[in-house]
mmCIF file of C-alpha atoms in Angstrom:
data_model
loop_
_atom_site.group_PDB
_atom_site.id
_atom_site.type_symbol
_atom_site.label_atom_id
_atom_site.label_comp_id
_atom_site.label_asym_id
_atom_site.label_seq_id
_atom_site.Cartn_x
_atom_site.Cartn_y
_atom_site.Cartn_z
ATOM 1 C CA MET A 1 -149.159 222.128 -22.199
ATOM 2 C CA ARG A 2 -145.677 220.888 -21.297
ATOM 3 C CA ARG A 3 -145.461 217.997 -18.927
ATOM 4 C CA PRO A 4 -142.262 217.104 -17.143
ATOM 5 C CA LYS A 5 -140.642 213.786 -17.911
ATOM 6 C CA PRO A 6 -141.421 211.304 -15.135
ATOM 7 C CA GLN A 7 -138.419 210.864 -12.870
ATOM 8 C CA ALA A 8 -136.965 207.375 -12.804
ATOM 9 C CA ILE A 9 -136.132 205.588 -9.590
ATOM 10 C CA ARG A 10 -132.433 206.242 -9.086
ATOM 11 C CA ASN A 11 -131.333 202.773 -8.025
ATOM 12 C CA LYS A 12 -133.301 200.802 -10.623
ATOM 13 C CA LEU A 13 -132.230 200.127 -14.191
ATOM 14 C CA ASP A 14 -134.787 200.942 -16.860
ATOM 15 C CA LEU A 15 -133.990 198.571 -19.722
ATOM 16 C CA THR A 16 -136.083 200.646 -22.141
ATOM 17 C CA ASP A 17 -133.821 203.685 -21.620
ATOM 18 C CA ARG A 18 -130.936 203.110 -24.037
ATOM 19 C CA SER A 19 -128.683 205.796 -22.574
ATOM 20 C CA GLN A 20 -129.044 204.420 -19.042
ATOM 21 C CA VAL A 21 -128.227 200.895 -20.231
ATOM 22 C CA ARG A 22 -125.245 202.130 -22.261
ATOM 23 C CA LEU A 23 -123.825 204.110 -19.324
ATOM 24 C CA LEU A 24 -124.181 201.205 -16.905
ATOM 25 C CA ARG A 25 -122.596 198.779 -19.387
ATOM 26 C CA LYS A 26 -119.681 201.135 -19.890
ATOM 27 C CA ARG A 27 -119.222 201.731 -16.150
ATOM 28 C CA LEU A 28 -119.257 198.024 -15.325
ATOM 29 C CA GLY A 29 -117.413 196.865 -18.448
ATOM 30 C CA LEU A 30 -120.114 194.418 -19.530
ATOM 31 C CA SER A 31 -121.420 193.377 -22.916
ATOM 32 C CA ASP A 32 -125.112 193.466 -23.861
ATOM 33 C CA ALA A 33 -125.445 189.725 -23.368
ATOM 34 C CA GLU A 34 -123.711 189.750 -19.972
ATOM 35 C CA LEU A 35 -125.894 192.603 -18.721
ATOM 36 C CA THR A 36 -129.041 190.856 -19.940
ATOM 37 C CA VAL A 37 -128.088 187.637 -18.161
ATOM 38 C CA ILE A 38 -127.321 189.462 -14.903
ATOM 39 C CA VAL A 39 -130.569 191.461 -15.026
ATOM 40 C CA GLY A 40 -132.515 188.283 -15.759
ATOM 41 C CA ARG A 41 -130.951 186.555 -12.762
ATOM 42 C CA MET A 42 -130.605 189.382 -10.196
ATOM 43 C CA GLY A 43 -133.285 191.890 -11.191
ATOM 44 C CA ASN A 44 -133.015 195.538 -12.189
ATOM 45 C CA SER A 45 -131.419 196.872 -8.993
ATOM 46 C CA ILE A 46 -128.213 198.718 -9.938
ATOM 47 C CA PRO A 47 -126.356 197.819 -6.703
ATOM 48 C CA ALA A 48 -127.202 194.135 -7.200
ATOM 49 C CA ILE A 49 -126.030 194.299 -10.826
ATOM 50 C CA SER A 50 -122.776 195.996 -9.775
ATOM 51 C CA LYS A 51 -122.141 193.411 -7.072
ATOM 52 C CA GLU A 52 -122.761 190.508 -9.447
ATOM 53 C CA ALA A 53 -120.486 192.033 -12.114
ATOM 54 C CA ALA A 54 -117.703 192.454 -9.545
ATOM 55 C CA GLN A 55 -118.170 188.862 -8.427
ATOM 56 C CA GLN A 56 -117.943 187.619 -12.020
ATOM 57 C CA ARG A 57 -114.709 189.569 -12.547
ATOM 58 C CA ALA A 58 -113.238 188.100 -9.345
ATOM 59 C CA ASN A 59 -114.142 184.563 -10.413
ATOM 60 C CA ALA A 60 -112.614 185.125 -13.851
ATOM 61 C CA LEU A 61 -109.185 186.090 -12.474
ATOM 62 C CA PRO A 62 -106.542 183.507 -13.380
ATOM 63 C CA LYS A 63 -105.016 181.470 -10.575
ATOM 64 C CA PRO A 64 -101.272 181.957 -10.085
ATOM 65 C CA ALA A 65 -99.423 179.002 -11.599
ATOM 66 C CA ASP A 66 -96.045 179.595 -9.979
ATOM 67 C CA VAL A 67 -96.952 178.819 -6.365
ATOM 68 C CA ALA A 68 -93.997 177.388 -4.496
ATOM 69 C CA PRO A 69 -94.290 173.853 -3.093
ATOM 70 C CA ALA A 70 -94.848 173.417 0.632
ATOM 71 C CA ALA A 71 -91.272 172.160 1.199
ATOM 72 C CA VAL A 72 -89.773 175.352 -0.235
ATOM 73 C CA ILE A 73 -92.075 177.490 1.892
ATOM 74 C CA ALA A 74 -91.182 175.491 5.001
ATOM 75 C CA SER A 75 -87.446 175.834 4.355
ATOM 76 C CA ALA A 76 -87.809 179.563 3.783
ATOM 77 C CA THR A 77 -89.635 180.054 7.073
ATOM 78 C CA ALA A 78 -87.045 177.901 8.890
ATOM 79 C CA GLY A 79 -84.286 180.105 7.464
ATOM 80 C CA GLU A 80 -86.061 183.222 8.684
ATOM 81 C CA GLN A 81 -86.361 181.774 12.177
ATOM 82 C CA THR A 82 -82.620 181.084 12.399
ATOM 83 C CA THR A 83 -81.851 184.606 11.196
ATOM 84 C CA THR A 84 -84.040 186.143 13.901
ATOM 85 C CA GLU A 85 -82.476 183.879 16.553
ATOM 86 C CA VAL A 86 -78.981 185.016 15.531
ATOM 87 C CA ALA A 87 -80.071 188.650 15.568
ATOM 88 C CA ALA A 88 -81.627 188.233 18.997
ATOM 89 C CA ALA A 89 -78.455 186.646 20.406
ATOM 90 C CA ALA A 90 -76.116 189.360 19.053
ATOM 91 C CA PRO A 91 -77.186 192.330 21.320
ATOM 92 C CA SER A 92 -76.488 190.399 24.540
ATOM 93 C CA SER A 93 -72.679 190.926 24.311
#
């Protein structure tokens, strides 16, 4: 007698199913170790795993090193204000 394969819960990760683990790792861009750590911490909920992976990627982004000092930003905004004042005064003639 043929029995159907039991259907898995769609939003839970079954760590014993190699194809499901491989597809999720590929979709999220994680290594085996990273996925194991996330599942150990967050559980086997696929949305929770996806959210944690996205948060790890956001934290790993490098900070921009070429941020202008506050004095340069202030002088740039002061220059923009004078330009808009000149433009506003020109149409009154």
